[in-house]
Amino acid sequence: MRVDEVARTQEGLANHARRNGFTLGTVHVEDLLTDPQAFLEMVAAINLFDIPAVVIPTAAHLGNPVVPESKRAYFDRETKARVLVADLPRSPAT
């Protein structure tokens, strides 16, 4: 994602969090070279700071919760946090 796409996505996540009664905190951005490091850091932060919810751009970002090896299944096993799905539009391909 380009810098402007990241900024738009972060704004969309913040708006969705606000509509659901939350304030957006740290944004964890994952890329293929660091996967799953940002995800694991997010899970650790959720547990350390007792964060009640996370907001993600689309459900696809964590995968299918019924698939045991998906990030969503891991997230649900390891945290008590709610997942808020913003359903943001995908950025156009560049």
Short mmCIF file of C-alpha atoms in Angstrom, two decimals:
data_model
loop_
_atom_site.label_atom_id
_atom_site.label_comp_id
_atom_site.label_asym_id
_atom_site.label_seq_id
_atom_site.Cartn_x
_atom_site.Cartn_y
_atom_site.Cartn_z
CA MET A 1 0.00 0.00 0.00
CA ARG A 2 1.11 3.52 -0.71
CA VAL A 3 1.35 6.06 2.12
CA ASP A 4 -1.91 7.75 1.05
CA GLU A 5 -3.71 4.36 1.00
CA VAL A 6 -2.46 3.56 4.50
CA ALA A 7 -3.68 6.98 5.70
CA ARG A 8 -7.16 6.42 4.16
CA THR A 9 -7.38 2.96 5.66
CA GLN A 10 -6.34 4.22 9.09
CA GLU A 11 -8.96 6.97 8.88
CA GLY A 12 -11.62 4.41 7.96
CA LEU A 13 -10.58 2.19 10.88
CA ALA A 14 -10.69 5.15 13.28
CA ASN A 15 -14.18 6.13 12.08
CA HIS A 16 -15.45 2.57 12.48
CA ALA A 17 -13.94 2.28 15.97
CA ARG A 18 -15.54 5.60 16.97
CA ARG A 19 -18.97 4.51 15.69
CA ASN A 20 -18.68 1.46 17.93
CA GLY A 21 -17.67 3.40 21.04
CA PHE A 22 -13.91 2.86 20.85
CA THR A 23 -10.84 4.99 20.15
CA LEU A 24 -8.32 3.75 17.62
CA GLY A 25 -4.91 3.15 19.18
CA THR A 26 -1.90 1.54 17.59
CA VAL A 27 -2.26 0.37 14.00
CA HIS A 28 -0.37 -2.82 13.19
CA VAL A 29 0.56 -3.14 9.52
CA GLU A 30 1.72 -6.50 8.24
CA ASP A 31 3.60 -7.24 5.04
CA LEU A 32 4.80 -10.48 3.52
CA LEU A 33 8.34 -10.03 4.82
CA THR A 34 7.27 -9.67 8.47
CA ASP A 35 4.19 -11.91 8.54
CA PRO A 36 3.10 -12.82 11.21
CA GLN A 37 5.23 -10.56 13.45
CA ALA A 38 2.85 -7.55 13.58
CA PHE A 39 -0.08 -9.89 14.21
CA LEU A 40 1.70 -11.61 17.11
CA GLU A 41 2.71 -8.22 18.54
CA MET A 42 -0.91 -7.09 18.33
CA VAL A 43 -2.11 -10.21 20.20
CA ALA A 44 0.54 -9.66 22.90
CA ALA A 45 -0.48 -5.99 23.28
CA ILE A 46 -4.16 -6.94 23.54
CA ASN A 47 -3.39 -9.30 26.40
CA LEU A 48 -0.86 -7.03 28.12
CA PHE A 49 -3.12 -3.97 28.11
CA ASP A 50 -6.47 -5.80 28.33
CA ILE A 51 -7.68 -4.22 25.08
CA PRO A 52 -11.41 -4.91 24.61
CA ALA A 53 -11.63 -4.77 20.79
CA VAL A 54 -9.71 -4.52 17.55
CA VAL A 55 -10.92 -3.19 14.23
CA ILE A 56 -9.79 -4.73 10.94
CA PRO A 57 -10.38 -3.50 7.38
CA THR A 58 -12.07 -6.72 6.15
CA ALA A 59 -12.80 -10.17 7.57
CA ALA A 60 -10.24 -11.59 5.13
CA HIS A 61 -7.46 -9.93 7.14
CA LEU A 62 -7.74 -12.60 9.84
CA GLY A 63 -9.22 -15.45 7.84
CA ASN A 64 -11.97 -17.91 8.64
CA PRO A 65 -12.55 -18.42 12.40
CA VAL A 66 -13.55 -22.08 11.93
CA VAL A 67 -10.24 -22.99 10.29
CA PRO A 68 -7.99 -23.95 13.24
CA GLU A 69 -4.78 -22.61 11.67
CA SER A 70 -6.25 -19.22 10.68
CA LYS A 71 -5.18 -16.02 12.35
CA ARG A 72 -8.79 -15.46 13.42
CA ALA A 73 -8.97 -18.84 15.21
CA TYR A 74 -5.65 -18.10 16.91
CA PHE A 75 -6.87 -14.62 17.87
CA ASP A 76 -10.07 -16.03 19.36
CA ARG A 77 -8.13 -18.68 21.33
CA GLU A 78 -5.52 -16.26 22.65
CA THR A 79 -7.57 -13.14 23.47
CA LYS A 80 -10.92 -12.07 24.85
CA ALA A 81 -11.11 -9.07 22.52
CA ARG A 82 -13.95 -8.42 20.09
CA VAL A 83 -13.17 -8.15 16.38
CA LEU A 84 -14.86 -5.23 14.62
CA VAL A 85 -14.85 -5.60 10.83
CA ALA A 86 -14.95 -2.21 9.11
CA ASP A 87 -15.61 -3.68 5.62
CA LEU A 88 -13.51 -0.97 4.03
CA PRO A 89 -13.26 -0.96 0.24
CA ARG A 90 -10.06 -2.42 -1.16
CA SER A 91 -7.55 0.02 -2.55
CA PRO A 92 -7.39 -0.01 -6.32
CA ALA A 93 -4.45 -1.96 -7.75
CA THR A 94 -1.52 0.21 -8.74
#
